[in-house]
Coordinates of C-alpha atoms in Angstrom, one line a residue:
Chain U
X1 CA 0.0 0.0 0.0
X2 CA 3.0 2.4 0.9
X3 CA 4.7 1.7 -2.1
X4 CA 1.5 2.4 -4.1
X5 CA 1.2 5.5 -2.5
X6 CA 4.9 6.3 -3.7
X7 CA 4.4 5.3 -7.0
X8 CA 1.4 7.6 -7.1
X9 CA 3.3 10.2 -5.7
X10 CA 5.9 9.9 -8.7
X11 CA 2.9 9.4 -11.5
X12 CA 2.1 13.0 -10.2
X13 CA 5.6 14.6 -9.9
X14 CA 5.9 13.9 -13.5
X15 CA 2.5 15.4 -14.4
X16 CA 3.4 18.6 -12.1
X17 CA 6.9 18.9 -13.7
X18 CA 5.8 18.5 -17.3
X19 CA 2.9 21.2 -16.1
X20 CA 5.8 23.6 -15.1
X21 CA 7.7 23.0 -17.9
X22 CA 5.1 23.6 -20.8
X23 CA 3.7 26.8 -19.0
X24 CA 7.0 28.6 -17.5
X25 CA 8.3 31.3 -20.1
X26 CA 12.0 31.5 -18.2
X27 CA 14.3 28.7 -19.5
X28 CA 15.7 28.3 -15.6
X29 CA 12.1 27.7 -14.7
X30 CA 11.9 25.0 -17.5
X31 CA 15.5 23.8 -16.0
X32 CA 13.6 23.2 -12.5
X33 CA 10.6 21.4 -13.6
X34 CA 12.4 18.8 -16.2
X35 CA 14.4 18.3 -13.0
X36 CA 10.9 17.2 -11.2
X37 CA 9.8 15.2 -14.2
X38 CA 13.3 13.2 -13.6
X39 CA 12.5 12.7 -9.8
X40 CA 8.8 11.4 -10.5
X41 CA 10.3 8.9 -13.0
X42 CA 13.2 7.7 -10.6
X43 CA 10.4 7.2 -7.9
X44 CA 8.1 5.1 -10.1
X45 CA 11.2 3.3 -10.9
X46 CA 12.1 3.1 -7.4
X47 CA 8.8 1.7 -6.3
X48 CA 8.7 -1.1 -9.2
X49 CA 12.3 -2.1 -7.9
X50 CA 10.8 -2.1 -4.3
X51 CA 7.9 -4.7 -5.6
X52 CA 10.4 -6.8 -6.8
X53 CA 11.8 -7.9 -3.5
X54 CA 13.2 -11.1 -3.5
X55 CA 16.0 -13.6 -2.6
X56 CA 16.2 -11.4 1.1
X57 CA 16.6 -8.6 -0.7
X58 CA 14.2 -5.4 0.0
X59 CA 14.3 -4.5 -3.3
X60 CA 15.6 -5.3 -7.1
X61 CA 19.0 -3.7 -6.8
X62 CA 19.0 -4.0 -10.8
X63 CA 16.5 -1.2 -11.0
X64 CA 18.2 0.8 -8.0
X65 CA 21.4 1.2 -9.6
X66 CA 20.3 2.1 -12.5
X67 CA 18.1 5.4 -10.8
X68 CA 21.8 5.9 -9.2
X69 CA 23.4 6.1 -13.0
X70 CA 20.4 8.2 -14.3
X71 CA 20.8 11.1 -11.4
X72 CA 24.3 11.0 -12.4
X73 CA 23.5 11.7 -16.2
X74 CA 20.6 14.1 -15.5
X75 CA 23.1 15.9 -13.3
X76 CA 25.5 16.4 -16.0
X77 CA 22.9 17.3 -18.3
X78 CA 21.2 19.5 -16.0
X79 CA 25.3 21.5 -15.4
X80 CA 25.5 21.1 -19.3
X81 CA 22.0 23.2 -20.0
X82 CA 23.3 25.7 -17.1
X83 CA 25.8 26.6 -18.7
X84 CA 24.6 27.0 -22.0
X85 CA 21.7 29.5 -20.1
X86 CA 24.7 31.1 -18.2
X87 CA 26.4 32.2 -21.7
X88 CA 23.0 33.2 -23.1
X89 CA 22.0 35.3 -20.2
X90 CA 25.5 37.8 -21.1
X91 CA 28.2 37.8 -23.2
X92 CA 31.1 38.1 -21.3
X93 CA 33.5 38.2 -24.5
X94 CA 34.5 41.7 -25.6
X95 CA 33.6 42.7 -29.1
Chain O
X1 CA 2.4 2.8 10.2
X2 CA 4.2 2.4 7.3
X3 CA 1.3 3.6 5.5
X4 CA 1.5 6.9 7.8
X5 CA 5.1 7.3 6.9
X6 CA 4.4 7.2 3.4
X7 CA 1.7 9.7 3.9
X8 CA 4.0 12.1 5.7
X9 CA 6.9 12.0 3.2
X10 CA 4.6 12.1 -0.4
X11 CA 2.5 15.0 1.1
X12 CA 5.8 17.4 1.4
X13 CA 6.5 16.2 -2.3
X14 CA 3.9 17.3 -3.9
X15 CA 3.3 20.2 -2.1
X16 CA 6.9 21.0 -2.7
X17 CA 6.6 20.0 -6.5
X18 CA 3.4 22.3 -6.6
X19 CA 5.3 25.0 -4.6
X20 CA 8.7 24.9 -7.1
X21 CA 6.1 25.3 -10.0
X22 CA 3.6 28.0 -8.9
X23 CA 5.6 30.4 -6.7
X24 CA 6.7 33.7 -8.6
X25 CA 10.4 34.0 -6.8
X26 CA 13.0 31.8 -9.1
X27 CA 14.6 32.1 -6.1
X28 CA 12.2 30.8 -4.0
X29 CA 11.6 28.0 -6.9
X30 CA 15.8 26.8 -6.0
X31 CA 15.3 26.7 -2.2
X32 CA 11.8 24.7 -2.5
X33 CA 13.7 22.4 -4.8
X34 CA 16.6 22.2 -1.9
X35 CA 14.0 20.9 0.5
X36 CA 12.3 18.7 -2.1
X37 CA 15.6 16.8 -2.6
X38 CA 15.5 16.4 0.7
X39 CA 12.2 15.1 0.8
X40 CA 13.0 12.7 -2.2
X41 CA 16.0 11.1 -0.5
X42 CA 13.9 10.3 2.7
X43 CA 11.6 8.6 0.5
X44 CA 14.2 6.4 -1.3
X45 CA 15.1 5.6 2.2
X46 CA 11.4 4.5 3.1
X47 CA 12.0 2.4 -0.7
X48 CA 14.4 0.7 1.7
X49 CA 17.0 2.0 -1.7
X50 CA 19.5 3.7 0.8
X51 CA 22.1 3.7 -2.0
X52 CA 19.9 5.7 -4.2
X53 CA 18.7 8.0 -1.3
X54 CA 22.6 8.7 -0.7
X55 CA 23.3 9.7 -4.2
X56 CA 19.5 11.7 -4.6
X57 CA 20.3 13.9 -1.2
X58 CA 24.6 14.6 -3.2
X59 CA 23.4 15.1 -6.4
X60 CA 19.6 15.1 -7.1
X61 CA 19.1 17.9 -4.5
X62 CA 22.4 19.0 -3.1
X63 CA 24.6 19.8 -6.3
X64 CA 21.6 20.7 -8.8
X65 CA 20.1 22.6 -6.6
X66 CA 23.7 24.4 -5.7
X67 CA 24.6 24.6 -9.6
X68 CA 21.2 26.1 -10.5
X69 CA 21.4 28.3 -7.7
X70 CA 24.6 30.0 -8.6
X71 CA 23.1 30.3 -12.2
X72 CA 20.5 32.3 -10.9
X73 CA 23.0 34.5 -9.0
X74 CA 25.5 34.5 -12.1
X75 CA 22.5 35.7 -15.2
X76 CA 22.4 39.3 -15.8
X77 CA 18.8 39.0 -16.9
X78 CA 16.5 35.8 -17.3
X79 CA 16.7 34.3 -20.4
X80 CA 13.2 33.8 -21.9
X81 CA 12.3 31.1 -24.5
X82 CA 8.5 32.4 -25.4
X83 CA 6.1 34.2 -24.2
X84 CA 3.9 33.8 -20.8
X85 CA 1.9 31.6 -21.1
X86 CA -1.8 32.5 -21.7
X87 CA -5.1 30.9 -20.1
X88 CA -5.7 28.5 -23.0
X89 CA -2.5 27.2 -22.8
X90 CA -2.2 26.6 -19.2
X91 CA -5.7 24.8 -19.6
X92 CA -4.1 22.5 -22.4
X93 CA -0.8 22.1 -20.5
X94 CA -3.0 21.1 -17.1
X95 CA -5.3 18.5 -19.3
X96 CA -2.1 17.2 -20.5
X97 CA -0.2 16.5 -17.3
X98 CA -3.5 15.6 -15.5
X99 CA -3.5 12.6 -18.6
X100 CA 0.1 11.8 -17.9
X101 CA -0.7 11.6 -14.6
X102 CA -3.3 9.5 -14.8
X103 CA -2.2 7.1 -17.6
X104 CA 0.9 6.4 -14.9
X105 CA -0.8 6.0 -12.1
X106 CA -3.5 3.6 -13.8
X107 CA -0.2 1.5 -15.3
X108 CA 1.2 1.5 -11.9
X109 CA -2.2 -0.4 -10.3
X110 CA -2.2 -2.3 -13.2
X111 CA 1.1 -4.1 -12.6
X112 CA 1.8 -7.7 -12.8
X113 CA 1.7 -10.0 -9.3
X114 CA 4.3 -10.8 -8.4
X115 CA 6.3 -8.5 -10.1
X116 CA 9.4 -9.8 -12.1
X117 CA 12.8 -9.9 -10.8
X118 CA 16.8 -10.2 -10.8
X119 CA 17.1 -9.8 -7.1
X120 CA 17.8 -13.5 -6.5
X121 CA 20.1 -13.4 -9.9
X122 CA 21.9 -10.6 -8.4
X123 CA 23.1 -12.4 -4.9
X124 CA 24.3 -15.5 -6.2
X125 CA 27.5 -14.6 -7.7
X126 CA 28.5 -12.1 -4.9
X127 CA 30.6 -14.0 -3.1
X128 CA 33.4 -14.7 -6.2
X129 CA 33.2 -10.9 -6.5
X130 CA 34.1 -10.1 -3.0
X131 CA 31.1 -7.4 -2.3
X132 CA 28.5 -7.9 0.2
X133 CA 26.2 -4.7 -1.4
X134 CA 24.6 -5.8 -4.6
X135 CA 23.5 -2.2 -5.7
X136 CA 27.0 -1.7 -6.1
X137 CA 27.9 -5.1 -7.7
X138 CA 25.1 -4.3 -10.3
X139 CA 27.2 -1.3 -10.8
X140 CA 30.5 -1.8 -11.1
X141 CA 29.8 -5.9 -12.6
X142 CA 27.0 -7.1 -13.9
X143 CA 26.4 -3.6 -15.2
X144 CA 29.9 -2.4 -15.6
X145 CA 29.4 -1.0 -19.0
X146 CA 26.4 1.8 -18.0
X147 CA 28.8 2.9 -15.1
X148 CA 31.4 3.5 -17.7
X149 CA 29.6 5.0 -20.0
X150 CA 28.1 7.3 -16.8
X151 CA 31.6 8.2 -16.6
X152 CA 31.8 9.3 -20.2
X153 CA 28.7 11.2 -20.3
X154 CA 30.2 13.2 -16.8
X155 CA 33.6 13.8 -18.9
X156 CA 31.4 15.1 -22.3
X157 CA 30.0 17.4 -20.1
X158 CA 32.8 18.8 -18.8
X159 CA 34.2 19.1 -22.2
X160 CA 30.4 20.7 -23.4
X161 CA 31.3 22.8 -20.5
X162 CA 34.9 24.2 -21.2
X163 CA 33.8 24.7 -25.4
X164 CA 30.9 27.1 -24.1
X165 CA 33.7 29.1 -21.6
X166 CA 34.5 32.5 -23.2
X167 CA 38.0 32.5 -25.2
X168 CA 39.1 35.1 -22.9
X169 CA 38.8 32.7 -20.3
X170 CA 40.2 29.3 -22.0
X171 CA 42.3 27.1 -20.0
X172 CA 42.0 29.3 -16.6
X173 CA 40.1 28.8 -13.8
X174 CA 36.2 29.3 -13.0
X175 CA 35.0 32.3 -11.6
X176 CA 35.7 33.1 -8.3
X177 CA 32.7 32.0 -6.4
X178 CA 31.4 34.9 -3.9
X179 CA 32.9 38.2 -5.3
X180 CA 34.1 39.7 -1.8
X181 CA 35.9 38.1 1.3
X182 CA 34.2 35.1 2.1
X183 CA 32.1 35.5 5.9
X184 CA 33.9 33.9 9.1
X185 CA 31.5 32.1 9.6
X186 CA 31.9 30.2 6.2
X187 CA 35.8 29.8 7.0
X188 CA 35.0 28.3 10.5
X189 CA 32.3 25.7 9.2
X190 CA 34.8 24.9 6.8
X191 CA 38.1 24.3 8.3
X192 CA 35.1 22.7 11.3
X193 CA 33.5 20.3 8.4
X194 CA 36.3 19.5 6.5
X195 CA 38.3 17.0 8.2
X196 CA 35.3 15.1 9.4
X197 CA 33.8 14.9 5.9
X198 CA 36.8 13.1 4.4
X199 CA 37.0 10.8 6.9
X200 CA 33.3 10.1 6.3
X201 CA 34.0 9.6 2.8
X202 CA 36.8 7.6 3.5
X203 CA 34.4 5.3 5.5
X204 CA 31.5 5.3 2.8
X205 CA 34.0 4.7 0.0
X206 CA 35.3 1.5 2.0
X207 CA 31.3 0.3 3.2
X208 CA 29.9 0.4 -0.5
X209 CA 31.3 -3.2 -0.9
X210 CA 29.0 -4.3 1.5
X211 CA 26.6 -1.7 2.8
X212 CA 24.5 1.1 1.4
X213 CA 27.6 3.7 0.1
X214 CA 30.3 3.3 -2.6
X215 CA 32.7 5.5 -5.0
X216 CA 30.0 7.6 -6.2
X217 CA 28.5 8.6 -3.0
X218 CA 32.2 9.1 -1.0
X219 CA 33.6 11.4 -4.4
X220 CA 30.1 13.4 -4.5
X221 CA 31.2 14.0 -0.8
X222 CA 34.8 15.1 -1.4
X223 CA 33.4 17.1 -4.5
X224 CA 30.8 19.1 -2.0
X225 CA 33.9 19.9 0.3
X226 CA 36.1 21.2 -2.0
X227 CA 33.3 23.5 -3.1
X228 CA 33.1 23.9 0.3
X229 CA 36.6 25.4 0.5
X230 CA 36.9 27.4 -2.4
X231 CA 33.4 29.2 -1.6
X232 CA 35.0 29.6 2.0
X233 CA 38.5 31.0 0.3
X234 CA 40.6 28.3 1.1
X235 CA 41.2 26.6 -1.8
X236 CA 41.7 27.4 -5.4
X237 CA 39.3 25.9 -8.1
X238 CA 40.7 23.6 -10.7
X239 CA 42.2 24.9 -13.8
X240 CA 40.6 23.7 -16.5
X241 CA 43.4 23.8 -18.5
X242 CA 45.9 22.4 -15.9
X243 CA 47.7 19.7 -16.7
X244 CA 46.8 17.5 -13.0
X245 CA 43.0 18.3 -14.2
X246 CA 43.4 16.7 -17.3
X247 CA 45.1 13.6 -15.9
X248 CA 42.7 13.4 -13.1
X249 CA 39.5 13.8 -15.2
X250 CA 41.3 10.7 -17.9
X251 CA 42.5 8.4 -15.3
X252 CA 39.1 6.8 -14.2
X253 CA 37.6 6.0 -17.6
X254 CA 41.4 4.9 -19.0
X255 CA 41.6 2.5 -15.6
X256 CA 38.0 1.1 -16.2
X257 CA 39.1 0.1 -20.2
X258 CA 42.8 -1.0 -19.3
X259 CA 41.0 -3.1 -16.8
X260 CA 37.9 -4.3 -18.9
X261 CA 41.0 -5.1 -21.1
X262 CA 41.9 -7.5 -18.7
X263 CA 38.9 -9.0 -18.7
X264 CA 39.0 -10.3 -22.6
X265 CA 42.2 -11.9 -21.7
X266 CA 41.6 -13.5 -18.4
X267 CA 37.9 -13.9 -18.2
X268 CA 36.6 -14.2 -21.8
X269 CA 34.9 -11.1 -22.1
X270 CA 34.9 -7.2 -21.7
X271 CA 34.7 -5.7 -18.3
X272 CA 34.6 -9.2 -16.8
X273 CA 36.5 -9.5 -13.6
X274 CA 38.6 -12.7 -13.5
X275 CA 37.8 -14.0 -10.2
X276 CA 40.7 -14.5 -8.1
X277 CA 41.8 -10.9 -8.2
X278 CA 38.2 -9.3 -8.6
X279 CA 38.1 -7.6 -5.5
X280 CA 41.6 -5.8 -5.6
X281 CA 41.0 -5.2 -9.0
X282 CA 37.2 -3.9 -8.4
X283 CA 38.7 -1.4 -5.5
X284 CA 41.8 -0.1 -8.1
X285 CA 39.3 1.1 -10.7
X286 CA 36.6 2.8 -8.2
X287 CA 39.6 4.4 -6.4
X288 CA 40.5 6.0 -10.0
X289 CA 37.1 6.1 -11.2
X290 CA 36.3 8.5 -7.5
X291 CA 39.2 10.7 -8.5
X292 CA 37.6 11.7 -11.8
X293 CA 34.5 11.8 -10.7
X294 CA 35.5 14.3 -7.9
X295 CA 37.4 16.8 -10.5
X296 CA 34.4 16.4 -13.2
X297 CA 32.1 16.9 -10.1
X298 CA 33.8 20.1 -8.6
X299 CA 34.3 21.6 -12.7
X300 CA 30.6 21.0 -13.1
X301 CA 29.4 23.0 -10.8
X302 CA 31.9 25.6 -10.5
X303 CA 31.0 26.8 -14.1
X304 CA 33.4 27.2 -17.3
X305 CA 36.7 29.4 -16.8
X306 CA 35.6 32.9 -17.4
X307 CA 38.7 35.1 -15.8
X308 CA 42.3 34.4 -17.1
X309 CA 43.5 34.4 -13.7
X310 CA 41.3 33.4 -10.3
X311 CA 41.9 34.4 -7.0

């Protein structure tokens, strides 16, 4: 039931971040809700992993360390996008 | 009970989600999404996925949030990509993620009983590995080519990062993080935390074989101190262009092929470990692996070079 409730609780965070990212005009703003969508997707990765417990394990750690890899690589894209905003947002280069 | 706990921890997520996506204040927007990481990692720990709650708390909330956060201090202006958005289109957008919502949600209840699994596939060969933890066996075994190619994508980044760096700034360091003298109060936390944070990652670095921790949790550590001291003065950024950086960001993915190397020769295939030496071989490619990961970490979110000289 927990891990339902979890799994719900991601289903939304997608549907809240893909809100925030269609309505928000500022790209940072778009930067922040993606970010959510990718949390609500871990989580209902997360709770399929937790249904999956077996063998004395409390979870499928196949799924598990593969939400560990995908934080890493929506970190990196997320520094990638900042800085491309960062250079947008001023040019620092003389003319 | 465990019902109540869930309760407790998915209320503060959506109402932080909602809160991040309504309020006005950007800045607001990056502290609310501070807190939500928080709120994420407890729930990975009520998953009973303490590895993944460790790296959400570093990285999912901790170093986005602290990367986005010094982007919003660093823009001159906000850089808009249309216009606000009118009624109609916040009516379509709301139908929309009110249909994702739902079409997840319905999937979710709709899962197969019981639900598949490799868990029991996953112990069985632990022992010939010498690791007691089998998140990180899935990562740096059975999985071992993701976690490289994790590396790689953390290493195009960095080089994504250093082409969009001004020319003026090319090779130098990033810019100098708060733009006067850095409060005492930062400086005593600092030199306070320090210490006892490398010892910590010392200690989660060594437990990953065999309990919830591991190379990528105890580098994203090391990564938040050094950030630590150059925000508090007492350390210098990397130089991008510096010939240790360059070393330092190479030698984890070069150790992870030499060794996968290995593994045509002595075990039959790429990135197997051949099972007498798997352990000491495991440890000498997350030891190099955690040194990359630190520098590519710490260049991340420190930003391009911008200043031909730093502090």
């Amino acid at each position: 039931m927990s891990t339902t409730l979890f799994g719900l609780t991601g289903a939304a965070l997608v549907g809240i971040g893909l809100f925030g990212l269609i309505v928000h005009p500022t790209a940072l703003r778009k930067l922040l809700a993606f970010n959510l969508v990718g949390a609500g997707v871990f989580l209902v990765f997360g709770v399929l992993a937790r249904r999956a417990a077996a063998a004395g394990l409390a979870g499928d750690p196949v799924p598990q360390a593969i939400v560990i890899t995908g934080i890493v690589v929506a970190f990196a894209a997320t520094a990638l996008a900042a800085t491309l905003l960062a250079r947008l947002s001023g040019p620092e280069e003389e003319p | 009970m465990t019902e109540l706990l869930a309760l407790t921890l998915a209320l503060p997520l959506l109402a932080g989600a909602l809160f991040i996506v309504a309020t006005a204040s950007t800045r607001a927007a990056l502290f609310g999404f501070f807190a939500f990481g928080l709120f994420l990692a407890l729930a990975w720990v009520a998953l009973d996925a303490v590895d993944v709650a460790l790296t959400e708390a570093a990285i999912g909330g901790g170093a986005t949030g602290l990367l986005l956060l010094r982007l919003n201090g660093r823009m001159r202006h906000p850089v808009s990509l249309g216009e606000p958005a009118g009624p109609r289109l916040k009516i379509a957008a709301g139908l929309l993620a009110a249909l994702v919502t739902l079409a997840l949600g319905a999937l979710l209840l709709a899962l197969p009983e019981p639900a598949p699994s490799l868990a029991a596939a996953t112990v069985e060969p632990l022992p010939a590995l010498g690791i007691g933890n089998p998140v990180t066996a899935v990562l740096i075994a059975y999985r071992a080519l993701d976690t490289l190619l994790e590396i790689v994508v953390l290493l195009i980044a960095v080089v994504g990062l250093r082409a969009l760096g001004t020319d003026r700034g090319w090779g130098g360091r990033p810019v100098p993080w708060p733009e006067g003298e850095p409060s005492p109060a930062l400086v005593f936390l600092a030199r306070l935390l320090i210490p006892a944070g490398l010892v910590f990652a010392v200690y989660l670095f060594w437990v990953g074989a065999d309990a919830p921790g591991g190379k990528f949790q105890a580098s994203t550590l090391v990564a938040a101190l050094w950030l630590l001291a150059i925000m508090a003065g007492l350390a210098p950024a990397p130089c991008s262009g510096g010939r240790w950086t360059g070393r330092a960001l190479a030698i984890g993915p070069l150790a992870f092929i030499v060794a996968g190397t290995i593994g045509i020769a002595a075990a039959g295939s790429f990135l197997a470990w051949p099972e007498p030496v798997a352990k000491p071989m495991i440890i000498a490619v997350e030891l190099a692996l955690a040194v990359s990961i630190v520098v590519a970490l710490v260049l991340l979110v420190a930003g391009p070079p911008e200043r031909e000289t730093g502090r």
